[in-house]
Structure formats: structure tokens, C-alpha cells
PDB file of C-alpha atoms in Angstrom:
ATOM      1  CA  MET A   1     146.743  83.856  75.908  1.00 90.00           C
ATOM      2  CA  ILE A   2     147.101  82.798  72.269  1.00 97.00           C
ATOM      3  CA  GLU A   3     148.260  85.219  69.534  1.00 97.00           C
ATOM      4  CA  LEU A   4     147.299  83.518  66.328  1.00 98.00           C
ATOM      5  CA  VAL A   5     145.498  80.353  64.986  1.00 98.00           C
ATOM      6  CA  ALA A   6     146.677  78.457  62.502  1.00 98.00           C
ATOM      7  CA  LEU A   7     144.234  75.968  60.465  1.00 98.00           C
ATOM      8  CA  ASP A   8     144.565  73.677  57.944  1.00 97.00           C
ATOM      9  CA  MET A   9     142.126  74.013  55.429  1.00 96.00           C
ATOM     10  CA  ALA A  10     140.541  70.828  53.441  1.00 93.00           C
ATOM     11  CA  GLY A  11     139.039  68.892  56.354  1.00 93.00           C
ATOM     12  CA  THR A  12     139.851  71.169  59.461  1.00 97.00           C
ATOM     13  CA  THR A  13     137.897  74.402  57.905  1.00 98.00           C
ATOM     14  CA  ILE A  14     136.624  73.321  54.652  1.00 96.00           C
ATOM     15  CA  ASP A  15     134.373  70.450  54.083  1.00 94.00           C
ATOM     16  CA  GLU A  16     135.193  69.280  50.301  1.00 88.00           C
ATOM     17  CA  GLY A  17     133.537  65.741  50.471  1.00 86.00           C
ATOM     18  CA  GLY A  18     136.808  63.621  50.924  1.00 84.00           C
ATOM     19  CA  ALA A  19     137.739  64.781  47.629  1.00 88.00           C
ATOM     20  CA  VAL A  20     141.736  65.188  48.342  1.00 87.00           C
ATOM     21  CA  TYR A  21     141.478  61.762  49.807  1.00 86.00           C
ATOM     22  CA  ARG A  22     140.474  60.419  46.256  1.00 92.00           C
ATOM     23  CA  ALA A  23     142.114  62.917  43.821  1.00 92.00           C
ATOM     24  CA  LEU A  24     145.501  61.695  45.721  1.00 93.00           C
ATOM     25  CA  ARG A  25     145.074  57.855  45.650  1.00 95.00           C
ATOM     26  CA  THR A  26     143.704  58.518  42.080  1.00 94.00           C
ATOM     27  CA  ALA A  27     146.704  60.228  41.142  1.00 94.00           C
ATOM     28  CA  VAL A  28     148.884  57.475  42.193  1.00 96.00           C
ATOM     29  CA  GLU A  29     146.918  54.656  41.297  1.00 96.00           C
ATOM     30  CA  ARG A  30     147.203  55.620  37.935  1.00 93.00           C
ATOM     31  CA  THR A  31     150.801  55.226  37.857  1.00 92.00           C
ATOM     32  CA  GLY A  32     150.146  51.230  38.176  1.00 94.00           C
ATOM     33  CA  VAL A  33     151.009  51.467  42.021  1.00 96.00           C
ATOM     34  CA  PRO A  34     148.446  50.403  44.915  1.00 96.00           C
ATOM     35  CA  VAL A  35     148.047  53.030  47.690  1.00 96.00           C
ATOM     36  CA  ALA A  36     147.779  51.242  50.982  1.00 95.00           C
ATOM     37  CA  ASP A  37     145.152  53.338  53.151  1.00 91.00           C
ATOM     38  CA  THR A  38     147.379  53.613  56.353  1.00 90.00           C
ATOM     39  CA  ASP A  39     150.051  54.637  53.804  1.00 93.00           C
ATOM     40  CA  LEU A  40     147.439  57.454  52.487  1.00 91.00           C
ATOM     41  CA  GLN A  41     146.235  58.358  55.825  1.00 84.00           C
ATOM     42  CA  THR A  42     150.338  59.197  56.788  1.00 86.00           C
ATOM     43  CA  TRP A  43     150.693  61.477  53.744  1.00 90.00           C
ATOM     44  CA  MET A  44     147.502  63.416  53.585  1.00 83.00           C
ATOM     45  CA  GLY A  45     148.159  67.090  54.724  1.00 82.00           C
ATOM     46  CA  THR A  46     151.901  67.107  53.205  1.00 86.00           C
ATOM     47  CA  ASP A  47     152.760  69.024  50.222  1.00 88.00           C
ATOM     48  CA  LYS A  48     150.824  67.292  47.345  1.00 90.00           C
ATOM     49  CA  ARG A  49     153.799  66.464  45.418  1.00 92.00           C
ATOM     50  CA  GLU A  50     155.667  64.731  47.942  1.00 92.00           C
ATOM     51  CA  ALA A  51     153.075  62.743  49.022  1.00 93.00           C
ATOM     52  CA  ILE A  52     152.651  61.427  45.460  1.00 96.00           C
ATOM     53  CA  ALA A  53     156.491  60.690  45.587  1.00 96.00           C
ATOM     54  CA  ALA A  54     156.284  58.655  48.771  1.00 96.00           C
ATOM     55  CA  LEU A  55     153.178  56.826  47.813  1.00 97.00           C
ATOM     56  CA  VAL A  56     154.735  55.742  44.565  1.00 97.00           C
ATOM     57  CA  ARG A  57     157.852  54.692  46.046  1.00 96.00           C
ATOM     58  CA  LEU A  58     155.896  52.989  48.892  1.00 96.00           C
ATOM     59  CA  GLY A  59     153.581  51.201  46.634  1.00 96.00           C
ATOM     60  CA  GLY A  60     156.776  50.072  44.797  1.00 96.00           C
ATOM     61  CA  GLY A  61     157.053  52.202  41.859  1.00 96.00           C
ATOM     62  CA  THR A  62     159.968  54.732  40.950  1.00 96.00           C
ATOM     63  CA  PRO A  63     158.861  58.411  41.353  1.00 97.00           C
ATOM     64  CA  THR A  64     160.934  60.089  38.702  1.00 96.00           C
ATOM     65  CA  PRO A  65     160.219  64.458  38.582  1.00 96.00           C
ATOM     66  CA  GLU A  66     158.464  63.491  35.260  1.00 96.00           C
ATOM     67  CA  LEU A  67     156.355  60.893  36.770  1.00 96.00           C
ATOM     68  CA  VAL A  68     155.500  63.246  39.789  1.00 96.00           C
ATOM     69  CA  GLU A  69     154.408  66.073  37.746  1.00 95.00           C
ATOM     70  CA  GLU A  70     152.303  63.843  35.844  1.00 95.00           C
ATOM     71  CA  GLY A  71     150.798  62.607  38.930  1.00 95.00           C
ATOM     72  CA  TYR A  72     149.994  65.845  40.241  1.00 93.00           C
ATOM     73  CA  ALA A  73     148.598  67.329  36.764  1.00 93.00           C
ATOM     74  CA  ALA A  74     146.349  64.197  37.667  1.00 94.00           C
ATOM     75  CA  PHE A  75     145.266  65.392  41.241  1.00 93.00           C
ATOM     76  CA  ARG A  76     144.595  68.956  40.307  1.00 90.00           C
ATOM     77  CA  GLU A  77     142.089  68.009  37.404  1.00 92.00           C
ATOM     78  CA  PHE A  78     140.616  65.204  39.377  1.00 92.00           C
ATOM     79  CA  LEU A  79     140.068  68.017  42.398  1.00 88.00           C
ATOM     80  CA  ARG A  80     138.764  70.718  40.067  1.00 88.00           C
ATOM     81  CA  GLU A  81     136.192  68.223  38.918  1.00 91.00           C
ATOM     82  CA  ALA A  82     135.190  67.244  41.902  1.00 89.00           C
ATOM     83  CA  TYR A  83     134.736  70.357  43.429  1.00 87.00           C
ATOM     84  CA  ARG A  84     133.052  71.438  40.184  1.00 88.00           C
ATOM     85  CA  THR A  85     130.202  68.990  40.810  1.00 91.00           C
ATOM     86  CA  THR A  86     130.171  69.020  44.304  1.00 90.00           C
ATOM     87  CA  PRO A  87     131.200  72.748  45.769  1.00 91.00           C
ATOM     88  CA  PRO A  88     133.184  72.486  49.040  1.00 94.00           C
ATOM     89  CA  ARG A  89     131.667  74.977  51.470  1.00 96.00           C
ATOM     90  CA  ALA A  90     132.973  75.862  55.249  1.00 97.00           C
ATOM     91  CA  ILE A  91     132.721  73.160  57.769  1.00 97.00           C
ATOM     92  CA  ALA A  92     129.321  73.910  60.198  1.00 97.00           C
ATOM     93  CA  GLY A  93     130.600  76.916  62.378  1.00 98.00           C
ATOM     94  CA  VAL A  94     133.793  77.613  60.979  1.00 98.00           C
ATOM     95  CA  GLU A  95     133.044  80.831  59.451  1.00 98.00           C
ATOM     96  CA  GLU A  96     131.676  81.949  63.168  1.00 98.00           C
ATOM     97  CA  THR A  97     134.473  80.723  64.501  1.00 98.00           C
ATOM     98  CA  LEU A  98     137.000  82.785  62.609  1.00 98.00           C
ATOM     99  CA  ALA A  99     135.005  86.294  63.026  1.00 97.00           C
ATOM    100  CA  GLU A 100     134.649  85.236  66.704  1.00 97.00           C
ATOM    101  CA  LEU A 101     138.275  84.343  67.363  1.00 97.00           C
ATOM    102  CA  ARG A 102     139.458  87.934  65.058  1.00 97.00           C
ATOM    103  CA  ARG A 103     136.965  89.766  67.796  1.00 96.00           C
ATOM    104  CA  ARG A 104     138.576  88.729  70.453  1.00 96.00           C
ATOM    105  CA  GLY A 105     142.074  90.148  68.848  1.00 96.00           C
ATOM    106  CA  ILE A 106     143.367  86.529  67.894  1.00 97.00           C
ATOM    107  CA  LYS A 107     145.043  86.498  64.151  1.00 97.00           C
ATOM    108  CA  VAL A 108     143.929  83.985  62.122  1.00 98.00           C
ATOM    109  CA  ALA A 109     145.867  81.900  59.091  1.00 98.00           C
ATOM    110  CA  LEU A 110     145.345  79.178  56.967  1.00 98.00           C
ATOM    111  CA  THR A 111     147.766  76.975  56.145  1.00 97.00           C
ATOM    112  CA  THR A 112     147.686  73.849  53.384  1.00 94.00           C
ATOM    113  CA  GLY A 113     149.392  71.282  51.644  1.00 89.00           C
ATOM    114  CA  PHE A 114     148.027  72.372  48.403  1.00 89.00           C
ATOM    115  CA  SER A 115     149.941  75.128  45.959  1.00 87.00           C
ATOM    116  CA  ASP A 116     148.565  78.384  44.845  1.00 91.00           C
ATOM    117  CA  ASP A 117     146.492  76.843  41.852  1.00 85.00           C
ATOM    118  CA  VAL A 118     144.913  74.757  43.613  1.00 87.00           C
ATOM    119  CA  ALA A 119     144.265  77.047  47.450  1.00 91.00           C
ATOM    120  CA  TYR A 120     143.150  80.272  46.190  1.00 92.00           C
ATOM    121  CA  PRO A 121     140.608  79.137  43.526  1.00 89.00           C
ATOM    122  CA  LEU A 122     139.082  77.236  46.617  1.00 91.00           C
ATOM    123  CA  LEU A 123     139.374  80.174  49.022  1.00 94.00           C
ATOM    124  CA  GLU A 124     137.503  82.574  46.274  1.00 92.00           C
ATOM    125  CA  SER A 125     134.756  79.908  45.693  1.00 90.00           C
ATOM    126  CA  LEU A 126     133.824  80.279  49.579  1.00 94.00           C
ATOM    127  CA  GLY A 127     134.197  83.836  49.854  1.00 94.00           C
ATOM    128  CA  TRP A 128     137.191  83.785  51.891  1.00 97.00           C
ATOM    129  CA  SER A 129     140.613  86.175  51.864  1.00 96.00           C
ATOM    130  CA  ALA A 130     143.291  87.340  53.850  1.00 96.00           C
ATOM    131  CA  GLY A 131     142.868  90.939  51.729  1.00 87.00           C
ATOM    132  CA  GLU A 132     141.367  93.995  52.700  1.00 90.00           C
ATOM    133  CA  GLY A 133     138.088  92.942  54.287  1.00 92.00           C
ATOM    134  CA  GLY A 134     138.561  89.564  53.969  1.00 96.00           C
ATOM    135  CA  ASN A 135     137.706  87.186  56.865  1.00 97.00           C
ATOM    136  CA  LEU A 136     141.715  85.961  57.330  1.00 98.00           C
ATOM    137  CA  ASP A 137     144.953  87.787  58.637  1.00 98.00           C
ATOM    138  CA  ALA A 138     147.231  85.261  55.998  1.00 98.00           C
ATOM    139  CA  VAL A 139     146.954  82.307  53.770  1.00 98.00           C
ATOM    140  CA  VAL A 140     150.352  79.991  53.234  1.00 97.00           C
ATOM    141  CA  THR A 141     150.390  77.591  50.301  1.00 95.00           C
ATOM    142  CA  SER A 142     152.970  74.687  50.332  1.00 90.00           C
ATOM    143  CA  ASP A 143     154.286  77.166  47.079  1.00 91.00           C
ATOM    144  CA  GLU A 144     155.734  79.461  49.992  1.00 94.00           C
ATOM    145  CA  VAL A 145     157.774  77.116  52.114  1.00 95.00           C
ATOM    146  CA  PRO A 146     160.827  74.755  51.118  1.00 93.00           C
ATOM    147  CA  ARG A 147     159.465  71.727  53.070  1.00 92.00           C
ATOM    148  CA  GLY A 148     155.437  71.093  53.836  1.00 90.00           C
ATOM    149  CA  ARG A 149     154.727  69.261  56.626  1.00 94.00           C
ATOM    150  CA  PRO A 150     155.625  68.354  59.199  1.00 95.00           C
ATOM    151  CA  ALA A 151     158.215  70.531  59.081  1.00 96.00           C
ATOM    152  CA  PRO A 152     157.193  73.956  60.581  1.00 98.00           C
ATOM    153  CA  HIS A 153     157.967  76.209  58.080  1.00 98.00           C
ATOM    154  CA  MET A 154     153.781  77.132  56.954  1.00 97.00           C
ATOM    155  CA  ILE A 155     153.280  78.098  60.491  1.00 98.00           C
ATOM    156  CA  HIS A 156     156.428  80.114  61.032  1.00 98.00           C
ATOM    157  CA  ARG A 157     155.606  81.723  57.552  1.00 98.00           C
ATOM    158  CA  ALA A 158     151.627  82.405  58.972  1.00 98.00           C
ATOM    159  CA  MET A 159     153.608  84.179  62.537  1.00 98.00           C
ATOM    160  CA  GLU A 160     155.882  86.446  60.057  1.00 98.00           C
ATOM    161  CA  ARG A 161     152.735  87.574  58.083  1.00 97.00           C
ATOM    162  CA  THR A 162     150.814  87.976  61.187  1.00 97.00           C
ATOM    163  CA  GLY A 163     153.534  89.636  63.144  1.00 98.00           C
ATOM    164  CA  VAL A 164     153.327  86.882  66.015  1.00 98.00           C
ATOM    165  CA  ILE A 165     156.809  86.523  67.555  1.00 97.00           C
ATOM    166  CA  ASP A 166     156.182  83.819  70.402  1.00 98.00           C
ATOM    167  CA  THR A 167     155.712  80.170  68.876  1.00 98.00           C
ATOM    168  CA  ARG A 168     154.392  79.639  72.418  1.00 97.00           C
ATOM    169  CA  ARG A 169     151.618  81.982  71.693  1.00 97.00           C
ATOM    170  CA  VAL A 170     149.892  80.045  68.652  1.00 98.00           C
ATOM    171  CA  LEU A 171     147.020  77.076  68.276  1.00 98.00           C
ATOM    172  CA  ALA A 172     147.661  74.995  65.179  1.00 98.00           C
ATOM    173  CA  ALA A 173     145.274  72.806  64.319  1.00 98.00           C
ATOM    174  CA  GLY A 174     144.219  70.011  61.784  1.00 97.00           C
ATOM    175  CA  ASP A 175     142.358  66.953  61.110  1.00 95.00           C
ATOM    176  CA  THR A 176     145.934  64.993  60.133  1.00 93.00           C
ATOM    177  CA  VAL A 177     148.788  63.699  61.943  1.00 94.00           C
ATOM    178  CA  VAL A 178     151.149  65.746  59.941  1.00 94.00           C
ATOM    179  CA  ASP A 179     148.771  68.655  61.233  1.00 96.00           C
ATOM    180  CA  VAL A 180     149.540  68.299  64.987  1.00 97.00           C
ATOM    181  CA  GLU A 181     153.016  66.888  63.955  1.00 97.00           C
ATOM    182  CA  ALA A 182     153.933  70.379  62.131  1.00 97.00           C
ATOM    183  CA  GLY A 183     152.066  72.436  64.930  1.00 98.00           C
ATOM    184  CA  THR A 184     154.176  70.645  67.546  1.00 98.00           C
ATOM    185  CA  ASN A 185     157.400  71.149  65.138  1.00 98.00           C
ATOM    186  CA  ALA A 186     156.747  74.963  65.130  1.00 98.00           C
ATOM    187  CA  GLY A 187     156.735  74.942  69.054  1.00 98.00           C
ATOM    188  CA  ALA A 188     152.764  75.944  69.296  1.00 98.00           C
ATOM    189  CA  GLY A 189     151.862  76.483  72.477  1.00 98.00           C
ATOM    190  CA  VAL A 190     148.044  74.475  71.740  1.00 98.00           C
ATOM    191  CA  VAL A 191     148.323  71.929  69.310  1.00 98.00           C
ATOM    192  CA  VAL A 192     144.468  70.437  68.199  1.00 98.00           C
ATOM    193  CA  GLY A 193     143.719  67.707  66.401  1.00 98.00           C
ATOM    194  CA  VAL A 194     139.951  67.741  64.907  1.00 98.00           C
ATOM    195  CA  LEU A 195     137.418  65.150  63.609  1.00 97.00           C
ATOM    196  CA  THR A 196     135.642  66.810  61.048  1.00 96.00           C
ATOM    197  CA  GLY A 197     138.207  64.743  58.277  1.00 92.00           C
ATOM    198  CA  GLU A 198     138.770  60.839  58.066  1.00 89.00           C
ATOM    199  CA  LEU A 199     140.588  60.404  61.140  1.00 92.00           C
ATOM    200  CA  THR A 200     138.973  59.207  64.605  1.00 94.00           C
ATOM    201  CA  ARG A 201     140.058  60.697  68.161  1.00 95.00           C
ATOM    202  CA  ALA A 202     141.982  56.868  68.378  1.00 96.00           C
ATOM    203  CA  ASP A 203     144.190  57.748  65.053  1.00 94.00           C
ATOM    204  CA  PHE A 204     145.434  60.496  67.020  1.00 95.00           C
ATOM    205  CA  ASP A 205     146.863  58.539  70.059  1.00 95.00           C
ATOM    206  CA  GLY A 206     150.485  58.501  70.239  1.00 94.00           C
ATOM    207  CA  HIS A 207     151.061  61.345  68.502  1.00 93.00           C
ATOM    208  CA  PRO A 208     151.377  64.876  70.284  1.00 93.00           C
ATOM    209  CA  TYR A 209     148.837  67.431  70.948  1.00 97.00           C
ATOM    210  CA  THR A 210     147.518  69.336  73.860  1.00 97.00           C
ATOM    211  CA  HIS A 211     143.783  69.062  72.410  1.00 97.00           C
ATOM    212  CA  VAL A 212     141.670  66.683  70.266  1.00 98.00           C
ATOM    213  CA  LEU A 213     138.187  68.457  69.760  1.00 98.00           C
ATOM    214  CA  ASP A 214     135.094  67.344  67.461  1.00 98.00           C
ATOM    215  CA  SER A 215     135.514  70.677  65.013  1.00 98.00           C
ATOM    216  CA  VAL A 216     137.491  73.908  64.694  1.00 98.00           C
ATOM    217  CA  ALA A 217     133.973  75.299  65.999  1.00 98.00           C
ATOM    218  CA  ASP A 218     135.016  74.100  69.604  1.00 98.00           C
ATOM    219  CA  ILE A 219     138.368  76.399  69.695  1.00 98.00           C
ATOM    220  CA  PRO A 220     136.310  79.712  71.135  1.00 97.00           C
ATOM    221  CA  SER A 221     135.958  77.452  74.352  1.00 96.00           C
ATOM    222  CA  LEU A 222     139.378  76.512  74.682  1.00 97.00           C
ATOM    223  CA  PRO A 223     140.676  78.071  78.250  1.00 94.00           C
ATOM    224  CA  GLU A 224     143.920  79.212  76.078  1.00 93.00           C
ATOM    225  CA  VAL A 225     141.431  81.490  73.623  1.00 93.00           C
ATOM    226  CA  ARG A 226     138.811  82.915  75.934  1.00 82.00           C
ATOM    227  CA  PRO A 227     138.703  86.520  76.644  1.00 75.00           C
ATOM    228  CA  ALA A 228     140.392  87.568  79.658  1.00 63.00           C
ATOM    229  CA  GLY A 229     137.954  88.610  82.392  1.00 53.00           C
TER     230      GLY A 229
END
């Protein structure tokens, strides 16, 4: 049985209207290089500084440390303004799902390619937290690990935070290819792609997963997380 469910944030548990895609594209294109749609899809879900550096390089530019930091500052500013004008909200059924999983004794963690200064204000705007009386057991941001997705570090850190020691008892879910790759690299027993982001079911084909679901809200119906008896 699953002991920990580790979920991505934007596009997986939180509907932010695709602002992250637009912010990342804007941050890179302001450096003067083009961003191909396929490259943008590939780097969504990763650490955003790593994504900016990679996309600048793929567009023919030179991602110096200064350029990457300038791009990241532009990314944060675009995202902050987008969230101010159109506040993010929980994806339908997700808050009920988080509560149901915890009712069954399953720990719930959020992992994200956002840094602390982006992730925590976003969670606060929704009233979500891993603090006393919160609706989560752990939150892991890109600031806390040596490498972002598809490296397994954020999922392993979530395991440390929640006291789970068997990777086979972890379910990892997200709306991007790097989410399922990170879950597989972490040794998660269940790896789920969800369709609430920008990808279709076909986009997950050829990548490692155990399930593709319409939404995180469908996770409680999986046999691996159903209550015993």
C-alpha cells in the first residue's frame, strides 16, 4: 500500500491558467532567442533557472550566470503579475483528494520546480501549508535540493520529511514528462501522469509511468491507495 503521495504543484494540484508556461517563454525570449514549443514542453516542471539556461542554449544563445539570473528575475515578475491579475485556484476535486488521502493515513507532499520565494506565497494564497493544522505533510522546493527534476531528489526529500523509507510505497504524480521521469528515477512504486496541465495522453507515450489519469482527483480510486478491507 502507498504511504506517501508526492504531487507537483502548478498544473497538477493548482490551476494557474498556464502562467508558468507564458512566464518561462517570456523570460527566455527577452534575451533575444526563440523558444520552440517542444523545448518548452521538455523543460516544464524542472528547476526554473536550469530551464532558462537550457532554453537559452537551445535557442542559440549563451546562458551566462548573469543572463540566467536576469531571466529568472523576469520570470518571477511576470508570474507575480499574472497571479495578481488572475489568482490561482485549486484544481477541481484536489482539496477533497488531499483530505481523503490523509484520512486514509497516507502522507501528502507537494514538490515543485519553483523556488521558495515563488512557491510559498502561491501556497499561502490558497490557504495551503504543511504547518500545524495545515492540509499537507511536506512541501519541497527547488531551493532545497542539488538538482531539480528529472532528478529524484525532491521526492526523496519528501520521504525524509514524512518518515517514509520504502520508495515502492510512494506514488509520484505530475502533469509533465519530467514529473514522471523524476518519479521513476526515485523508484516510486506508482508513477502517474495527469492531464490537467498542457500535455495530452499521447504526450506521455514512450515515457515511464504506471497510470495516466484525467486528474489528481482520480488518485483515490487507484487500487494501490484504496483502503484495505
